[in-house]
PDB file of C-alpha atoms in Angstrom:
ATOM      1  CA  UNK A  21     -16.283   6.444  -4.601  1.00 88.00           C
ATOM      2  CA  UNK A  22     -14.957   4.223  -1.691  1.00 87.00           C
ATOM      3  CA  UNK A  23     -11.948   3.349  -4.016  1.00 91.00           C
ATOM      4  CA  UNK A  24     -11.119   6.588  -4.536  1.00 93.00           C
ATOM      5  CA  UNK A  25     -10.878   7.470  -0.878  1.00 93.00           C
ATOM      6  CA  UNK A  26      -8.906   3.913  -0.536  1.00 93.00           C
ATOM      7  CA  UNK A  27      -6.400   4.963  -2.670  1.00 94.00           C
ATOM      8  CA  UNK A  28      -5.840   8.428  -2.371  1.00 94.00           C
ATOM      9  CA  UNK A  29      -4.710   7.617   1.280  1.00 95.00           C
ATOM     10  CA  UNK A  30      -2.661   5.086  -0.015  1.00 95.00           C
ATOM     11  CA  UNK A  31      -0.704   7.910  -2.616  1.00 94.00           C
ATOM     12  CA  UNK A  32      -0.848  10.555   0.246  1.00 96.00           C
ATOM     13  CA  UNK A  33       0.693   8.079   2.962  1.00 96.00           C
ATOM     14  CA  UNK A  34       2.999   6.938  -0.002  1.00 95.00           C
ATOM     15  CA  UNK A  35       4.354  10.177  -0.575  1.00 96.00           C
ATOM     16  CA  UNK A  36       4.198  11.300   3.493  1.00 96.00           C
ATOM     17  CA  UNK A  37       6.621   8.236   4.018  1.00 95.00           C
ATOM     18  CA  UNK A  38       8.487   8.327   1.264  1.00 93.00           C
ATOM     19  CA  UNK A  39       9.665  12.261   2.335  1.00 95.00           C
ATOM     20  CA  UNK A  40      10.251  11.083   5.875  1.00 93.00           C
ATOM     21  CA  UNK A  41      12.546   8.442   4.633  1.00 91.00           C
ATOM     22  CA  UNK A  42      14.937  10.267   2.680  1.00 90.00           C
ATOM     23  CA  UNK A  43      14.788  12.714   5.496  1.00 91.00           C
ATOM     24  CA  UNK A  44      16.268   9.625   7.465  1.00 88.00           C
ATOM     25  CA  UNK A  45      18.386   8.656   4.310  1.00 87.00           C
ATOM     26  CA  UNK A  46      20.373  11.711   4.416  1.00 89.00           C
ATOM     27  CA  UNK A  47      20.435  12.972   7.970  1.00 91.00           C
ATOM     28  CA  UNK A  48      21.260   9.630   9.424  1.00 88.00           C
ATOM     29  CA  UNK A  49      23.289   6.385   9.106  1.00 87.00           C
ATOM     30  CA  UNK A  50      20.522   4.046   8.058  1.00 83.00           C
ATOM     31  CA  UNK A  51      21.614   0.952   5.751  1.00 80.00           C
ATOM     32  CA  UNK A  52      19.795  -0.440   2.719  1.00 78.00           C
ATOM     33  CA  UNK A  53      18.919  -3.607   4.484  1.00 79.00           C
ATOM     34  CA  UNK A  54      17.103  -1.357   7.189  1.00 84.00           C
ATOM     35  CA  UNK A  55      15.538   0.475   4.577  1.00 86.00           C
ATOM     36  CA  UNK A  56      14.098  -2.505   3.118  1.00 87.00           C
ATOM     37  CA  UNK A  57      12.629  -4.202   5.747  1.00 89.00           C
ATOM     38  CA  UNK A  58      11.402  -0.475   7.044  1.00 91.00           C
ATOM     39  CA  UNK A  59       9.619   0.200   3.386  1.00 92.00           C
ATOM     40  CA  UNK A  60       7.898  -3.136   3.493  1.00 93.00           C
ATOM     41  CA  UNK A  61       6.372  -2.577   7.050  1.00 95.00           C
ATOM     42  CA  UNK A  62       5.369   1.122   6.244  1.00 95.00           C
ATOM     43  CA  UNK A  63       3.931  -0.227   2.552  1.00 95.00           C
ATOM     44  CA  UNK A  64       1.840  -3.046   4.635  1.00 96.00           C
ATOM     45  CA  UNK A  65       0.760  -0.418   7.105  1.00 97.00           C
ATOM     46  CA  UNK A  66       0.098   2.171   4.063  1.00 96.00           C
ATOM     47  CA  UNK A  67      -2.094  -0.461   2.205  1.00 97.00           C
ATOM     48  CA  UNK A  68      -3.905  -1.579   5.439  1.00 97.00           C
ATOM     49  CA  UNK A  69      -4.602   1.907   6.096  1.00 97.00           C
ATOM     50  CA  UNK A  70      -5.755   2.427   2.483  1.00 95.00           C
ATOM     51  CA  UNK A  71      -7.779  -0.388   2.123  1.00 95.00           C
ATOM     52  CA  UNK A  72      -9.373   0.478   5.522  1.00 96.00           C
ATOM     53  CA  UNK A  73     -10.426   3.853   4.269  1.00 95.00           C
ATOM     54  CA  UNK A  74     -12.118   1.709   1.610  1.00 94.00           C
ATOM     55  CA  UNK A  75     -13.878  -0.269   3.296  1.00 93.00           C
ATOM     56  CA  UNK A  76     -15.009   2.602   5.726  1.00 93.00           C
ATOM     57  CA  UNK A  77     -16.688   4.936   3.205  1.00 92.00           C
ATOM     58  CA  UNK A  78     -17.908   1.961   1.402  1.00 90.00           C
ATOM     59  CA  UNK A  79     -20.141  -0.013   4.497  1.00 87.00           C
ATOM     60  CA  UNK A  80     -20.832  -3.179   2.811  1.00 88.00           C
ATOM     61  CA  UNK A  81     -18.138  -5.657   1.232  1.00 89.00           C
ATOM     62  CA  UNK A  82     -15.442  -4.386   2.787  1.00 89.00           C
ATOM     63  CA  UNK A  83     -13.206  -7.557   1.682  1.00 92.00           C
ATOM     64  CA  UNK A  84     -13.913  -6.734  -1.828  1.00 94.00           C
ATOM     65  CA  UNK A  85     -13.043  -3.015  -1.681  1.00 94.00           C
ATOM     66  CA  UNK A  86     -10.043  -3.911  -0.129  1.00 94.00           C
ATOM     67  CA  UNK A  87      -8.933  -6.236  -2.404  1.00 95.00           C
ATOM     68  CA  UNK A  88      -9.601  -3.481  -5.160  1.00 95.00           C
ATOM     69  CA  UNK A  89      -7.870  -1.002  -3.665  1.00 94.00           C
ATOM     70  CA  UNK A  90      -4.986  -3.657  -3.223  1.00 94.00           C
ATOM     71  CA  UNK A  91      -5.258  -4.468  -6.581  1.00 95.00           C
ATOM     72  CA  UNK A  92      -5.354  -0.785  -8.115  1.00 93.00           C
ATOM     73  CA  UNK A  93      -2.121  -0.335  -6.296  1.00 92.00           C
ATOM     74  CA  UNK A  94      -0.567  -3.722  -8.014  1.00 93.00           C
ATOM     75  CA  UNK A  95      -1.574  -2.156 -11.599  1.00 93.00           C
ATOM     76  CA  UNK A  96      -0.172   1.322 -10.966  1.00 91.00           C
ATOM     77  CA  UNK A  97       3.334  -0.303  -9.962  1.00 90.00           C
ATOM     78  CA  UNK A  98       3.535  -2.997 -12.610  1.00 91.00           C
ATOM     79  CA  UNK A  99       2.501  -0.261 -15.153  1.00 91.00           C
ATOM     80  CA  UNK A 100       5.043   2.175 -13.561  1.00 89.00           C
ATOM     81  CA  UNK A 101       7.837  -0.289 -13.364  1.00 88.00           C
ATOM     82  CA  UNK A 102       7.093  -1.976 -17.248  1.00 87.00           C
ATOM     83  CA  UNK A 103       6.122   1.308 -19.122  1.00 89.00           C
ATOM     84  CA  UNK A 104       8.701   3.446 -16.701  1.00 84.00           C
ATOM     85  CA  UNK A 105      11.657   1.263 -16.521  1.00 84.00           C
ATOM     86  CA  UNK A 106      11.033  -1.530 -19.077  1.00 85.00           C
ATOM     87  CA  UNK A 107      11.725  -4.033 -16.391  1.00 86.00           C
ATOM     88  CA  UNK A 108       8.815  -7.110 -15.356  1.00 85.00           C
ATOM     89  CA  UNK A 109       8.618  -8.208 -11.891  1.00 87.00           C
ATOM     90  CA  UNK A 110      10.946 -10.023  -9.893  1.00 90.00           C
ATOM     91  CA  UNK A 111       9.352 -13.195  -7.727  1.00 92.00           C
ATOM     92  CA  UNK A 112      10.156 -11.327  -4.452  1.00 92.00           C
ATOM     93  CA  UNK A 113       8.753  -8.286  -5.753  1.00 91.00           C
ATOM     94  CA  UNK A 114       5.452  -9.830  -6.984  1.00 92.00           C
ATOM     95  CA  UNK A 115       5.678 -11.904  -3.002  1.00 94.00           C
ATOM     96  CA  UNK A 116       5.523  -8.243  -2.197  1.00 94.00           C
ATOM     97  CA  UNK A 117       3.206  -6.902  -4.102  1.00 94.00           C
ATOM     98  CA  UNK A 118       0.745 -10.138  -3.114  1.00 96.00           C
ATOM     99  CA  UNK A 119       1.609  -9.278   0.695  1.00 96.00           C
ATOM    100  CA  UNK A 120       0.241  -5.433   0.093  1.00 96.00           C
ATOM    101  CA  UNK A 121      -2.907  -6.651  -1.645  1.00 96.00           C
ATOM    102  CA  UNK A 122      -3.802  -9.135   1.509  1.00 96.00           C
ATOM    103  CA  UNK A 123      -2.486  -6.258   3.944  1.00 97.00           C
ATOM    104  CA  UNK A 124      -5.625  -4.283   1.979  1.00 96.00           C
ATOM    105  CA  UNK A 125      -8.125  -6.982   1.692  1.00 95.00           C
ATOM    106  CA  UNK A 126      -7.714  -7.489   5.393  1.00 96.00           C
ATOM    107  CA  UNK A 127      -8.080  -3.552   6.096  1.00 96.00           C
ATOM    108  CA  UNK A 128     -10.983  -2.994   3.927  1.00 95.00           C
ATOM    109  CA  UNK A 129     -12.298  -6.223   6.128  1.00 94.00           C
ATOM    110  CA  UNK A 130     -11.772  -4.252   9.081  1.00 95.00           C
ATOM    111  CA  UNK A 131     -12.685  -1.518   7.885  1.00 92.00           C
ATOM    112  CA  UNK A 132     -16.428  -2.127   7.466  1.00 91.00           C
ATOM    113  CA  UNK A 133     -17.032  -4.189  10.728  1.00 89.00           C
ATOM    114  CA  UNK A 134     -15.388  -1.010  12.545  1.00 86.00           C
ATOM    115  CA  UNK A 135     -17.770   1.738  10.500  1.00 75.00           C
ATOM    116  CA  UNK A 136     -20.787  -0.369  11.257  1.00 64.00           C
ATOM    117  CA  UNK A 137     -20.045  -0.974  14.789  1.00 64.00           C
ATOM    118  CA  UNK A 138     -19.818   2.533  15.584  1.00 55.00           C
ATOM    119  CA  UNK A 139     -23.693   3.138  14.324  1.00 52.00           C
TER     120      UNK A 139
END
C-alpha cells in the first residue's frame, strides 16, 4: 500500500509540473536547454518526494520502498518509451533514469527516519 501512495504522488506531481511547464513553454521565452536542466531538477525533486511518501506510509525499510517506487517509475517509462515509441534507451537517458531511482531510494530513506521521529 506504501507503493501505491509513493507513486501516485509521483504521477500527480508529474502531471502538476508537466502543466506548469508548458504554461512557461508558451507564455514565456524559455529555451530547450533551460527546459532540460529544469525537468531533471523537478523529476529528482518529484521522485524524492514520491519515494518519501513511500517510505512515510510504509515505517520500516524505507530504503527499500524507495528504491521500488524508483524502480516502478523506471518500468513505466521504458515500457512507455519501447511499446509507445519503439525506441530503447539512450545512455544519458538510462544516467537519468538511475539518478531518479537514487533521488527515491534516498527519499523513501528519509522518509521513514522523519515518520518515526515524529512518534
Amino acid at each position: 500500500m506504501a507503493l501505491v501512495y509513493g507513486w501516485s504522488t509521483v504521477l500527480i506531481l508529474m502531471f502538476a509540473f508537466s502543466l506548469i511547464l508548458a504554461l512557461f513553454l508558451k507564455f514565456t521565452t524559455m529555451t530547450e536547454s533551460t527546459l532540460q536542466w529544469t525537468t531533471l531538477v523537478l523529476g529528482l525533486f518529484t521522485l524524492f518526494i514520491g519515494g518519501f511518501m513511500s517510505g512515510a506510509k510504509g515505517k520500516e525499510k524505507g530504503w527499500l520502498l524507495g528504491l521500488l517506487t524508483g524502480l516502478g517509475f523506471f518500468l513505466i517509462v521504458i515500457l512507455f518509451q519501447y511499446l509507445g515509441y519503439s525506441q530503447g534507451m539512450t545512455l544519458q537517458q538510462s544516467l537519468y533514469q538511475l539518478a531518479y531511482v537514487v533521488a527515491a531510494l534516498f527519499g523513501g530513506a528519509l522518509g521513514v527516519n522523519l515518520s518515526s521521529n515524529a512518534k
